[in-house]
């Protein structure tokens, strides 16, 4: 008896025959799809100074020399092209200016010729957009309702926002890497008014949305949402630092118990974890290194570099006996600035590379308050002081640049009659932001007894008010202009 095919078998055979004919038709007729850009990793993203290259991914290997000729960025961004397979990378050679919208366009480009007889197809026109982060900075207010509170000034959006409540007096703060949060130390106003500063650690949202290329877009949080990070019930918080990538906080604390007074200890709070004691780690001033996994701390007659992810028996990664303080790091960790305290009471600023090279950049009789690497690491921006010529010992601050290839110092701006100042370099290198505090007189301090304690600068000087200034660095005039009142300004990254 002859077996008859099942209906499902007949249907399957029919589909296979049809697919075989379709595949054969495509093979004989060739690929009719157009070359396109499949992915642009900066599409509708917000980029910062740490983002140095974007990538266009195609569905075909393209005629790369023609792509280079026809790729346009509006406004222009200096960069260089490289390609591998079906991916093209555009690496920036200059810092990306903040507060700018950009458009990437590519058209009239053909795919690479696949064979001598094949006719290359023209790609589908592509247009992508991205933007750099807003030009914005944060400072501590000094006047009226702003006194002692964190203030956000967004220059791109022309907005000013008070971030912290009136019942907290902020003394110090650090910004998280995407500018959406700020870590700060603050004392209750009722305690600060009595002349006591016993801070606790908090975070506050800025209202800015973090939308970097390497992360999924997160929901925008409103400005002013505060969370407590660390209280002051058993320990007094003396100093803290935030890792460059925001992954951990290191805190220096002293116990409030009188019997244990003087036993200063270091602790860390890794992101998402609880407080951890850094055992057998003692020392003075410290900074978290750019790798966010090691600590540079003053110990004895030098600087020690200690691992933060380690067992208690791990030895220091390195010890630098010549230096007494680390001032700053290059963002990529390739170099640092350190201070050497000389026997003749002068101070020397050194450039120390990760290859072990140590170069003395300058020697001063005054102070070296700040040294910040420019984005391309060709210049160092410094806040220095010189000793005045009068009989009274007075240090007068000034701004200067140091060319790291020639060690040549160039003075930018004198700050006469100004003993206490701070300086911040914009992340794109376009401007310096600084304050000029007006110190409170003894009469003012007396008059404030029983009322609000005068705001203090980083060096502990009480002030009645303080002016904020911006010094443009990308213009020929380089004249500072006033942007209001406040102290301790910092640009958002």
PDB file of N, CA, C and O in Angstrom, residues 61-94:
ATOM      1  N   UNK A  61      31.767  47.443   4.599  1.00  0.00           N
ATOM      2  CA  UNK A  61      33.052  48.129   4.566  1.00  0.00           C
ATOM      3  C   UNK A  61      32.945  49.258   3.555  1.00  0.00           C
ATOM      4  O   UNK A  61      32.500  49.058   2.427  1.00  0.00           O
ATOM      5  N   UNK A  62      33.331  50.452   3.982  1.00  0.00           N
ATOM      6  CA  UNK A  62      33.117  51.641   3.167  1.00  0.00           C
ATOM      7  C   UNK A  62      34.407  52.092   2.483  1.00  0.00           C
ATOM      8  O   UNK A  62      35.511  51.630   2.796  1.00  0.00           O
ATOM      9  N   UNK A  63      34.240  53.015   1.517  1.00  0.00           N
ATOM     10  CA  UNK A  63      35.374  53.683   0.891  1.00  0.00           C
ATOM     11  C   UNK A  63      35.869  54.728   1.882  1.00  0.00           C
ATOM     12  O   UNK A  63      35.440  55.876   1.877  1.00  0.00           O
ATOM     13  N   UNK A  64      36.784  54.300   2.770  1.00  0.00           N
ATOM     14  CA  UNK A  64      37.152  55.141   3.918  1.00  0.00           C
ATOM     15  C   UNK A  64      37.760  56.481   3.531  1.00  0.00           C
ATOM     16  O   UNK A  64      37.463  57.499   4.177  1.00  0.00           O
ATOM     17  N   UNK A  65      38.627  56.598   2.526  1.00  0.00           N
ATOM     18  CA  UNK A  65      39.115  57.937   2.137  1.00  0.00           C
ATOM     19  C   UNK A  65      37.980  58.891   1.768  1.00  0.00           C
ATOM     20  O   UNK A  65      38.029  60.080   2.091  1.00  0.00           O
ATOM     21  N   UNK A  66      36.924  58.377   1.107  1.00  0.00           N
ATOM     22  CA  UNK A  66      35.790  59.223   0.764  1.00  0.00           C
ATOM     23  C   UNK A  66      34.973  59.594   2.003  1.00  0.00           C
ATOM     24  O   UNK A  66      34.422  60.685   2.097  1.00  0.00           O
ATOM     25  N   UNK A  67      34.893  58.663   2.952  1.00  0.00           N
ATOM     26  CA  UNK A  67      34.216  58.977   4.213  1.00  0.00           C
ATOM     27  C   UNK A  67      34.925  60.128   4.909  1.00  0.00           C
ATOM     28  O   UNK A  67      34.301  61.063   5.405  1.00  0.00           O
ATOM     29  N   UNK A  68      36.247  60.074   4.926  1.00  0.00           N
ATOM     30  CA  UNK A  68      37.028  61.138   5.557  1.00  0.00           C
ATOM     31  C   UNK A  68      36.785  62.479   4.879  1.00  0.00           C
ATOM     32  O   UNK A  68      36.716  63.514   5.541  1.00  0.00           O
ATOM     33  N   UNK A  69      36.634  62.475   3.564  1.00  0.00           N
ATOM     34  CA  UNK A  69      36.391  63.710   2.822  1.00  0.00           C
ATOM     35  C   UNK A  69      35.001  64.279   3.098  1.00  0.00           C
ATOM     36  O   UNK A  69      34.812  65.500   3.135  1.00  0.00           O
ATOM     37  N   UNK A  70      34.013  63.410   3.311  1.00  0.00           N
ATOM     38  CA  UNK A  70      32.620  63.851   3.352  1.00  0.00           C
ATOM     39  C   UNK A  70      32.016  63.937   4.748  1.00  0.00           C
ATOM     40  O   UNK A  70      30.910  64.449   4.893  1.00  0.00           O
ATOM     41  N   UNK A  71      32.716  63.442   5.746  1.00  0.00           N
ATOM     42  CA  UNK A  71      32.193  63.531   7.108  1.00  0.00           C
ATOM     43  C   UNK A  71      32.297  64.972   7.601  1.00  0.00           C
ATOM     44  O   UNK A  71      33.366  65.576   7.549  1.00  0.00           O
ATOM     45  N   UNK A  72      31.195  65.527   8.092  1.00  0.00           N
ATOM     46  CA  UNK A  72      31.187  66.902   8.596  1.00  0.00           C
ATOM     47  C   UNK A  72      30.636  66.950  10.009  1.00  0.00           C
ATOM     48  O   UNK A  72      29.697  66.230  10.352  1.00  0.00           O
ATOM     49  N   UNK A  73      31.247  67.807  10.831  1.00  0.00           N
ATOM     50  CA  UNK A  73      30.769  68.076  12.182  1.00  0.00           C
ATOM     51  C   UNK A  73      30.431  69.557  12.277  1.00  0.00           C
ATOM     52  O   UNK A  73      31.233  70.410  11.868  1.00  0.00           O
ATOM     53  N   UNK A  74      29.255  69.864  12.794  1.00  0.00           N
ATOM     54  CA  UNK A  74      28.812  71.246  12.935  1.00  0.00           C
ATOM     55  C   UNK A  74      28.386  71.490  14.388  1.00  0.00           C
ATOM     56  O   UNK A  74      27.463  70.839  14.874  1.00  0.00           O
ATOM     57  N   UNK A  75      29.063  72.453  15.094  1.00  0.00           N
ATOM     58  CA  UNK A  75      30.284  73.151  14.691  1.00  0.00           C
ATOM     59  C   UNK A  75      31.483  72.205  14.624  1.00  0.00           C
ATOM     60  O   UNK A  75      31.400  71.070  15.086  1.00  0.00           O
ATOM     61  N   UNK A  76      32.571  72.697  14.045  1.00  0.00           N
ATOM     62  CA  UNK A  76      33.735  71.850  13.814  1.00  0.00           C
ATOM     63  C   UNK A  76      34.378  71.395  15.116  1.00  0.00           C
ATOM     64  O   UNK A  76      34.384  72.126  16.113  1.00  0.00           O
ATOM     65  N   UNK A  77      34.899  70.184  15.090  1.00  0.00           N
ATOM     66  CA  UNK A  77      35.675  69.635  16.194  1.00  0.00           C
ATOM     67  C   UNK A  77      36.944  69.029  15.611  1.00  0.00           C
ATOM     68  O   UNK A  77      36.870  68.145  14.762  1.00  0.00           O
ATOM     69  N   UNK A  78      38.092  69.504  16.052  1.00  0.00           N
ATOM     70  CA  UNK A  78      39.351  68.963  15.542  1.00  0.00           C
ATOM     71  C   UNK A  78      39.498  67.504  15.947  1.00  0.00           C
ATOM     72  O   UNK A  78      39.229  67.135  17.095  1.00  0.00           O
ATOM     73  N   UNK A  79      39.894  66.670  14.994  1.00  0.00           N
ATOM     74  CA  UNK A  79      40.049  65.260  15.293  1.00  0.00           C
ATOM     75  C   UNK A  79      40.710  64.510  14.152  1.00  0.00           C
ATOM     76  O   UNK A  79      41.035  65.087  13.112  1.00  0.00           O
ATOM     77  N   UNK A  80      40.916  63.220  14.357  1.00  0.00           N
ATOM     78  CA  UNK A  80      41.522  62.373  13.335  1.00  0.00           C
ATOM     79  C   UNK A  80      40.720  61.085  13.206  1.00  0.00           C
ATOM     80  O   UNK A  80      40.164  60.577  14.186  1.00  0.00           O
ATOM     81  N   UNK A  81      40.681  60.563  11.977  1.00  0.00           N
ATOM     82  CA  UNK A  81      39.904  59.369  11.669  1.00  0.00           C
ATOM     83  C   UNK A  81      40.780  58.125  11.655  1.00  0.00           C
ATOM     84  O   UNK A  81      41.942  58.166  11.264  1.00  0.00           O
ATOM     85  N   UNK A  82      40.170  57.029  12.051  1.00  0.00           N
ATOM     86  CA  UNK A  82      40.799  55.717  11.894  1.00  0.00           C
ATOM     87  C   UNK A  82      39.673  54.713  11.680  1.00  0.00           C
ATOM     88  O   UNK A  82      38.528  54.957  12.077  1.00  0.00           O
ATOM     89  N   UNK A  83      39.974  53.599  11.017  1.00  0.00           N
ATOM     90  CA  UNK A  83      38.922  52.622  10.747  1.00  0.00           C
ATOM     91  C   UNK A  83      39.466  51.210  10.796  1.00  0.00           C
ATOM     92  O   UNK A  83      40.647  50.948  10.594  1.00  0.00           O
ATOM     93  N   UNK A  84      38.552  50.318  11.127  1.00  0.00           N
ATOM     94  CA  UNK A  84      38.884  48.903  11.190  1.00  0.00           C
ATOM     95  C   UNK A  84      37.618  48.125  10.863  1.00  0.00           C
ATOM     96  O   UNK A  84      36.579  48.309  11.514  1.00  0.00           O
ATOM     97  N   UNK A  85      37.696  47.268   9.826  1.00  0.00           N
ATOM     98  CA  UNK A  85      36.520  46.502   9.416  1.00  0.00           C
ATOM     99  C   UNK A  85      35.404  47.429   8.978  1.00  0.00           C
ATOM    100  O   UNK A  85      35.558  48.199   8.035  1.00  0.00           O
ATOM    101  N   UNK A  86      34.279  47.376   9.674  1.00  0.00           N
ATOM    102  CA  UNK A  86      33.131  48.216   9.336  1.00  0.00           C
ATOM    103  C   UNK A  86      32.923  49.347  10.337  1.00  0.00           C
ATOM    104  O   UNK A  86      31.856  49.948  10.387  1.00  0.00           O
ATOM    105  N   UNK A  87      33.921  49.627  11.135  1.00  0.00           N
ATOM    106  CA  UNK A  87      33.804  50.664  12.180  1.00  0.00           C
ATOM    107  C   UNK A  87      34.780  51.795  11.913  1.00  0.00           C
ATOM    108  O   UNK A  87      35.937  51.574  11.573  1.00  0.00           O
ATOM    109  N   UNK A  88      34.284  53.000  12.108  1.00  0.00           N
ATOM    110  CA  UNK A  88      35.103  54.203  11.952  1.00  0.00           C
ATOM    111  C   UNK A  88      35.130  54.935  13.282  1.00  0.00           C
ATOM    112  O   UNK A  88      34.083  55.138  13.914  1.00  0.00           O
ATOM    113  N   UNK A  89      36.316  55.343  13.728  1.00  0.00           N
ATOM    114  CA  UNK A  89      36.469  56.106  14.968  1.00  0.00           C
ATOM    115  C   UNK A  89      36.963  57.507  14.653  1.00  0.00           C
ATOM    116  O   UNK A  89      37.864  57.686  13.818  1.00  0.00           O
ATOM    117  N   UNK A  90      36.363  58.505  15.310  1.00  0.00           N
ATOM    118  CA  UNK A  90      36.803  59.902  15.191  1.00  0.00           C
ATOM    119  C   UNK A  90      37.304  60.327  16.567  1.00  0.00           C
ATOM    120  O   UNK A  90      36.531  60.467  17.515  1.00  0.00           O
ATOM    121  N   UNK A  91      38.624  60.478  16.676  1.00  0.00           N
ATOM    122  CA  UNK A  91      39.256  60.809  17.948  1.00  0.00           C
ATOM    123  C   UNK A  91      39.536  62.299  18.016  1.00  0.00           C
ATOM    124  O   UNK A  91      40.201  62.858  17.139  1.00  0.00           O
ATOM    125  N   UNK A  92      39.021  62.952  19.063  1.00  0.00           N
ATOM    126  CA  UNK A  92      39.194  64.398  19.220  1.00  0.00           C
ATOM    127  C   UNK A  92      40.645  64.721  19.567  1.00  0.00           C
ATOM    128  O   UNK A  92      41.282  64.026  20.365  1.00  0.00           O
ATOM    129  N   UNK A  93      41.142  65.783  18.971  1.00  0.00           N
ATOM    130  CA  UNK A  93      42.494  66.250  19.271  1.00  0.00           C
ATOM    131  C   UNK A  93      42.495  67.538  20.081  1.00  0.00           C
ATOM    132  O   UNK A  93      43.558  68.026  20.474  1.00  0.00           O
ATOM    133  N   UNK A  94      41.326  68.102  20.326  1.00  0.00           N
ATOM    134  CA  UNK A  94      41.172  69.281  21.168  1.00  0.00           C
ATOM    135  C   UNK A  94      40.046  69.010  22.158  1.00  0.00           C
ATOM    136  O   UNK A  94      39.139  68.219  21.876  1.00  0.00           O
TER     137      UNK A  94
END
